Coordinates of C-alpha atoms and ligand atoms in Angstrom, one line a residue:
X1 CA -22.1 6.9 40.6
X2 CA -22.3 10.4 38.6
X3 CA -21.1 11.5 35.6
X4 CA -18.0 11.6 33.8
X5 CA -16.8 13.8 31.0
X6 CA -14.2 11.7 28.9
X7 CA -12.4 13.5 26.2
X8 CA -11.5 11.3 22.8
X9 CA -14.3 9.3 23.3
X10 CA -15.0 8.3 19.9
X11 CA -12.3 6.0 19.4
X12 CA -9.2 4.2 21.0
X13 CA -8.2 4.5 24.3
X14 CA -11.2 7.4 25.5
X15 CA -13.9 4.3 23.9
X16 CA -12.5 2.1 26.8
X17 CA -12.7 4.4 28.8
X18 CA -16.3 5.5 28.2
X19 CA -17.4 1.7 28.2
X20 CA -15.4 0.6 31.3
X21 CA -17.0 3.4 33.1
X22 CA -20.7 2.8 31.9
X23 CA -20.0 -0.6 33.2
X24 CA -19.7 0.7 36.7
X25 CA -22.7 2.4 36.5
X26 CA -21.1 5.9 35.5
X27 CA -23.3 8.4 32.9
X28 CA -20.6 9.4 30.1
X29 CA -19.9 12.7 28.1
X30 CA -18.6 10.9 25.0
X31 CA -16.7 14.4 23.5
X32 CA -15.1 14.1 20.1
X33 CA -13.2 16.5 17.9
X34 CA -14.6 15.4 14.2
X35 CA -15.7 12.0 14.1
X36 CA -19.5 12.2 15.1
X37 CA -20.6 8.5 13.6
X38 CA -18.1 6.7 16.1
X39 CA -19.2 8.8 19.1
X40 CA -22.6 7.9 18.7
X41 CA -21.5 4.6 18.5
X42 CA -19.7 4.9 21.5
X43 CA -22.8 6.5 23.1
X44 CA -25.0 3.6 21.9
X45 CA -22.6 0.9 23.6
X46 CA -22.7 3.1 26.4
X47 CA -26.3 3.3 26.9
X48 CA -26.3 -0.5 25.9
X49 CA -24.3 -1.2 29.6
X50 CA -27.1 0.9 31.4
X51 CA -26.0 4.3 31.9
X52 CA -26.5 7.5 30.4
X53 CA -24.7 9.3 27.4
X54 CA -24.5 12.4 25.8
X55 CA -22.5 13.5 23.3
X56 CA -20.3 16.6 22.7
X57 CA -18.1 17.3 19.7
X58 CA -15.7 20.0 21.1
X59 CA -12.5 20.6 20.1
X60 CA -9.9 20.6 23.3
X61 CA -7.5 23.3 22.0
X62 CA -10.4 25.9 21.7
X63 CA -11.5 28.1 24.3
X64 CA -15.1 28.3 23.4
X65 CA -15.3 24.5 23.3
X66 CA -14.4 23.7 26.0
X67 CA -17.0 26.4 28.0
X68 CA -19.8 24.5 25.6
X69 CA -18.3 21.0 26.6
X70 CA -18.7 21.9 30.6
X71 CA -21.9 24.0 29.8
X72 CA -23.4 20.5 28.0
X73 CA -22.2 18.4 30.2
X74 CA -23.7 20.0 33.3
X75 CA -27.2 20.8 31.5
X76 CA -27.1 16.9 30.8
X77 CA -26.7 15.6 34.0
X78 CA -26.7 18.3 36.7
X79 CA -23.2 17.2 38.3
X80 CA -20.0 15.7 36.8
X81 CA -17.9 13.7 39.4
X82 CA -15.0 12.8 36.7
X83 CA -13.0 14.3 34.3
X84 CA -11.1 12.2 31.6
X85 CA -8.2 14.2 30.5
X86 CA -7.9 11.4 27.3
X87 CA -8.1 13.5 23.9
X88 CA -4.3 13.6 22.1
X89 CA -2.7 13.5 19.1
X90 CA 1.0 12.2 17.9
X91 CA 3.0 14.0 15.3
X92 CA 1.7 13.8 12.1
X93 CA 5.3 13.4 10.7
X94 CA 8.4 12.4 13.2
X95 CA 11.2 14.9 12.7
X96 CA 14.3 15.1 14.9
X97 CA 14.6 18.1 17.3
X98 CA 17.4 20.1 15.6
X99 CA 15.5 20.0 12.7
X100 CA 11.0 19.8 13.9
X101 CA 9.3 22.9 13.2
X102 CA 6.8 25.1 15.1
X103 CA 4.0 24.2 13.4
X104 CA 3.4 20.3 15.0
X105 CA 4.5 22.0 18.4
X106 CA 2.0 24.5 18.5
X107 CA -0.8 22.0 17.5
X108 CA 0.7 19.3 20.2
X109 CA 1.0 21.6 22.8
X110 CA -2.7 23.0 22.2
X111 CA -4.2 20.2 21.9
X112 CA -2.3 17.4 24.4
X113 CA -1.4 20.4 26.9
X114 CA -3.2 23.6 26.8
X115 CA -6.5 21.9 26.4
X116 CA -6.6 19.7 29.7
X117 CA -4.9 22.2 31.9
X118 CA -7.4 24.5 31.2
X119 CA -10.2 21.7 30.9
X120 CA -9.2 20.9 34.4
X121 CA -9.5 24.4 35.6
X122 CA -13.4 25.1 34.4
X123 CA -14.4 21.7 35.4
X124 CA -12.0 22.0 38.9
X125 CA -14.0 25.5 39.5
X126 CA -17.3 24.3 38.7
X127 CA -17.1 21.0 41.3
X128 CA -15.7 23.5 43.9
X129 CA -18.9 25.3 43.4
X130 CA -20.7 22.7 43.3
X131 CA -19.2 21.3 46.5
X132 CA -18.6 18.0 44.1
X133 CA -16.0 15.3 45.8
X134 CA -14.3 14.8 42.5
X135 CA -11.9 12.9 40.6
X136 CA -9.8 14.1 37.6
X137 CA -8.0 11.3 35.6
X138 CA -5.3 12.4 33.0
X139 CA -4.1 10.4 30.5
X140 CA -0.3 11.1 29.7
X141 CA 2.1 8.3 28.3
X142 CA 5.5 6.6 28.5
X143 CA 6.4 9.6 26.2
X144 CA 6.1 11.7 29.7
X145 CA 9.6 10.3 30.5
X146 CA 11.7 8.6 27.5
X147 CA 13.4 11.0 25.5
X148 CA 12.5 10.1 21.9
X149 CA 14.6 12.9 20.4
X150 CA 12.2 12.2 17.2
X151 CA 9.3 13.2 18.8
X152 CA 10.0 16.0 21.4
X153 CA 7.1 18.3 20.9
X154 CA 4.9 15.0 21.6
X155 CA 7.3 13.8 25.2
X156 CA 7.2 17.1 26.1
X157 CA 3.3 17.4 25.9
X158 CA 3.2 14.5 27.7
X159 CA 6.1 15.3 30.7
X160 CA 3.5 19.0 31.2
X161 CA 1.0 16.4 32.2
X162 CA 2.7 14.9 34.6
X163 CA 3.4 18.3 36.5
X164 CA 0.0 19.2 35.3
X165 CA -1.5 16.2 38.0
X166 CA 0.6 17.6 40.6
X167 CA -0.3 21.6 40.5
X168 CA -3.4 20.3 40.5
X169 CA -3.5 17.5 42.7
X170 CA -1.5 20.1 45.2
X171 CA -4.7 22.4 44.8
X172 CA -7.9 21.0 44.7
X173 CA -6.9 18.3 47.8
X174 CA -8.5 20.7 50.4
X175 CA -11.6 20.5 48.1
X176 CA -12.5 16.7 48.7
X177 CA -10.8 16.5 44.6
X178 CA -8.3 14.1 44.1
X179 CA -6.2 14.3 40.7
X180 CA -4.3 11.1 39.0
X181 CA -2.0 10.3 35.5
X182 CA -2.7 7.0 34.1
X183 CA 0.6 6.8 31.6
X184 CA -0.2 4.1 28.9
X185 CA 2.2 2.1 27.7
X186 CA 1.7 0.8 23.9
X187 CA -2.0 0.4 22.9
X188 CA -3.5 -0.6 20.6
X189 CA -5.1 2.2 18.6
X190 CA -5.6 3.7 15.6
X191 CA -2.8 6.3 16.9
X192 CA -0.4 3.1 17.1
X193 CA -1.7 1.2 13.8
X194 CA 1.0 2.9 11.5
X195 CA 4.0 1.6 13.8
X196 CA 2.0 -2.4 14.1
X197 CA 4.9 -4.4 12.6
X198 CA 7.9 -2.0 14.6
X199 CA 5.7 -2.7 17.6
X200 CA 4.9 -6.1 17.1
X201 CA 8.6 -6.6 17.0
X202 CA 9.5 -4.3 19.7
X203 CA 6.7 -6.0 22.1
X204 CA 6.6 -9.7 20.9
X205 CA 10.3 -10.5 20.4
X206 CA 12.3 -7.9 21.8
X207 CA 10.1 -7.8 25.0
X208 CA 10.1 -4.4 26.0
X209 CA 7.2 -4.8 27.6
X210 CA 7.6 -7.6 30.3
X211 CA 4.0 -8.7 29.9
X212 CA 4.6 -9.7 26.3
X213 CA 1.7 -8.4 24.7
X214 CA -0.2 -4.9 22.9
X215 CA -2.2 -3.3 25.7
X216 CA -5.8 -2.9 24.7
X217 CA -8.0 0.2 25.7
X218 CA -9.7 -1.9 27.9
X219 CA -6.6 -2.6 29.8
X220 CA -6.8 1.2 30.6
X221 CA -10.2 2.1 31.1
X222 CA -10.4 -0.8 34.0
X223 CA -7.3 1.5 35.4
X224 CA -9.8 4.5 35.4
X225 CA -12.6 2.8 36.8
X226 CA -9.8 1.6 39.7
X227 CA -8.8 5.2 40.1
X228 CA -12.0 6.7 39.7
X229 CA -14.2 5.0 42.6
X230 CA -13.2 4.9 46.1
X231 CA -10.0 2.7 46.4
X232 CA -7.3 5.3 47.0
X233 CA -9.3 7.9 48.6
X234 CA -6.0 9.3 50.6
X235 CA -3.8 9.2 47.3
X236 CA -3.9 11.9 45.0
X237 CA -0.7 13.3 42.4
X238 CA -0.1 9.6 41.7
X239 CA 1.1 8.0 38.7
X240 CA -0.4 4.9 37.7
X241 CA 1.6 3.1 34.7
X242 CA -0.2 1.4 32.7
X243 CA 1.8 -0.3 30.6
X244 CA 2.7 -4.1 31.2
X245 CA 5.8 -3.2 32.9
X246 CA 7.0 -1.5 30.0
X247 CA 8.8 1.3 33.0
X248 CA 10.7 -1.6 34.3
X249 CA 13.1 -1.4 31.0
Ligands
NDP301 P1 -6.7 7.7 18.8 O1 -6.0 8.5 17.7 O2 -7.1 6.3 18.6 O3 -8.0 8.6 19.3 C1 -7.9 9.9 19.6 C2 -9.2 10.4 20.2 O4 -9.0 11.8 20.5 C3 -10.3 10.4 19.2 O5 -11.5 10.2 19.9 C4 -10.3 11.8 18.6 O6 -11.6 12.3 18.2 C5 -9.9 12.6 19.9 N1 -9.3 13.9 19.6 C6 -8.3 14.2 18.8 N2 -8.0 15.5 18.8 C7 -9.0 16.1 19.6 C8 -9.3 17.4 19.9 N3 -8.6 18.5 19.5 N4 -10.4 17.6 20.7 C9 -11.1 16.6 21.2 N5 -10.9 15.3 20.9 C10 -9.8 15.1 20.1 O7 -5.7 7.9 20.1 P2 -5.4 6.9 21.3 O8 -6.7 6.4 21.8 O9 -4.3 6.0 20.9 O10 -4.9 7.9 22.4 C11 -5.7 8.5 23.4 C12 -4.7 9.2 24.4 O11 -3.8 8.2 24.9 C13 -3.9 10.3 23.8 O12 -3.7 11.3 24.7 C14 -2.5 9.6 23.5 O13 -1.5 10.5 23.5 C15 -2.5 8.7 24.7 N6 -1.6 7.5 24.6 C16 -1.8 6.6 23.6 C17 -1.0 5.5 23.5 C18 -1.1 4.4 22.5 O14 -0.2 3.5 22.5 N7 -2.1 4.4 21.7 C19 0.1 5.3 24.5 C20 0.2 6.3 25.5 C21 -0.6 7.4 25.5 P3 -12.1 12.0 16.6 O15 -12.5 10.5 16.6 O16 -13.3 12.9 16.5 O17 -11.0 12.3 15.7

């Protein structure tokens, strides 16, 4: 295995990630945006399953970070054969759409949207020239195609990711590249751990998810590990849900 640049490692969802991965023998970029102490953690558990880690803070919505994130991530370990596409934030406050203001769009869509299309295109450009066989995972969400009207900027974030996997999917296949969404259904997380009791209402007794129970970040980073070897070699734009059926509803 190479190495893999997943964003949001520090916590949630990008830590299972990072840890699955290590555990299939892939080195990890562990990038964060502000929380250094859990990212070295991460990196510790990482190196504690027998790969390699480095860690980046870079912040996805900025242009400069994300040259230093590919720049470090290359010096570290000469080739990167994955790209994680995990880093995301929710609305800090859910407002309804006649009334949400510009401000939590413009931060959604730099962060959740801007920041892995072009993400995708440095590290597309550099495993082109590096004549890399790559994978590029991106995670998106349930959000990508339920219209919660108190949360638009955040579903339509994660809807650009969807067609995000395909432009790209439809452009890097002649380069050996193969590009995936892994859509999540309701994790776990620190992002989820305001919403526990609505959740644990929604999930345990209401069953809208069909396997009745939270999905862990675990659940998600053995979908990556799935995607990211060599299982679907002649599938690439796919959709993987991720989500204990929760699309069945
Ligand atoms: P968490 O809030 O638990 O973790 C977010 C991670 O993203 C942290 O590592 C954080 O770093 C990092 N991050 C935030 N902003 C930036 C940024 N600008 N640049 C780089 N890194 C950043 O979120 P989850 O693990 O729950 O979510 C991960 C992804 O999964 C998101 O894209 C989310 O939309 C998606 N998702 C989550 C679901 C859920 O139920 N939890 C469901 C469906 C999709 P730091 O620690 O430094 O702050």
């Amino acid at each position: 295995m190479s190495a893999a640049i997943v964003t949001g490692a520090s916590r949630g969802i990008g830590r299972g990630i990072a840890l699955a991965l290590a555990g299939a023998g892939w080195d990890v970029v562990v990038n964060y945006a502000s929380n250094a102490a859990a990212a070295e953690e991460v990196a510790a558990d990482v190196e504690k399953a027998g790969a390699k880690a480095a860690v980046v803070r870079a912040d996805v919505a900025d242009s400069q970070d994300r040259h230093r994130l590919v720049e470090e991530a290359y010096r570290a370990f000469g080739d990167i054969g994955l790209l994680v596409n995990n880093a995301g934030v929710a609305p800090s406050v859910r407002a309804d759409i006649l009334e949400a203001g510009e401000e939590s769009f413009d931060r959604l869509v730099s962060i959740n949207l801007k920041g892995p299309y072009f993400l995708t295109q440095l590290v597309a450009n550099r495993m082109i020239s590096a004549g890399t066989a790559g994978r590029i995972v991106t995670i998106s969400s349930m959000s990508a195609y339920t219209a919660s009207t108190n949360r638009g900027d955040y579903c339509i974030t994660k809807s650009g990711l969807s067609m995000l996997t395909k432009l790209y999917a439809a452009r890097l296949a002649e380069h050996g590249i193969n590009v995936y969404e892994v859509r999540p259904g309701i994790i776990a997380t620190d992002m989820t751990g305001g919403v526990k009791e609505k959740y644990d209402r929604l999930i345990l007794d209401e069953g809208v998810t069909p396997i009745r129970r939270w999905g862990t970040p675990e659940d998600v980073g053995k979908a990556v590990v799935a995607i990211a070897g060599d299982l679907l070699p002649f599938s690439t734009g796919q959709v993987i849900d991720v989500d204990g059926g929760f699309h069945l509803k």
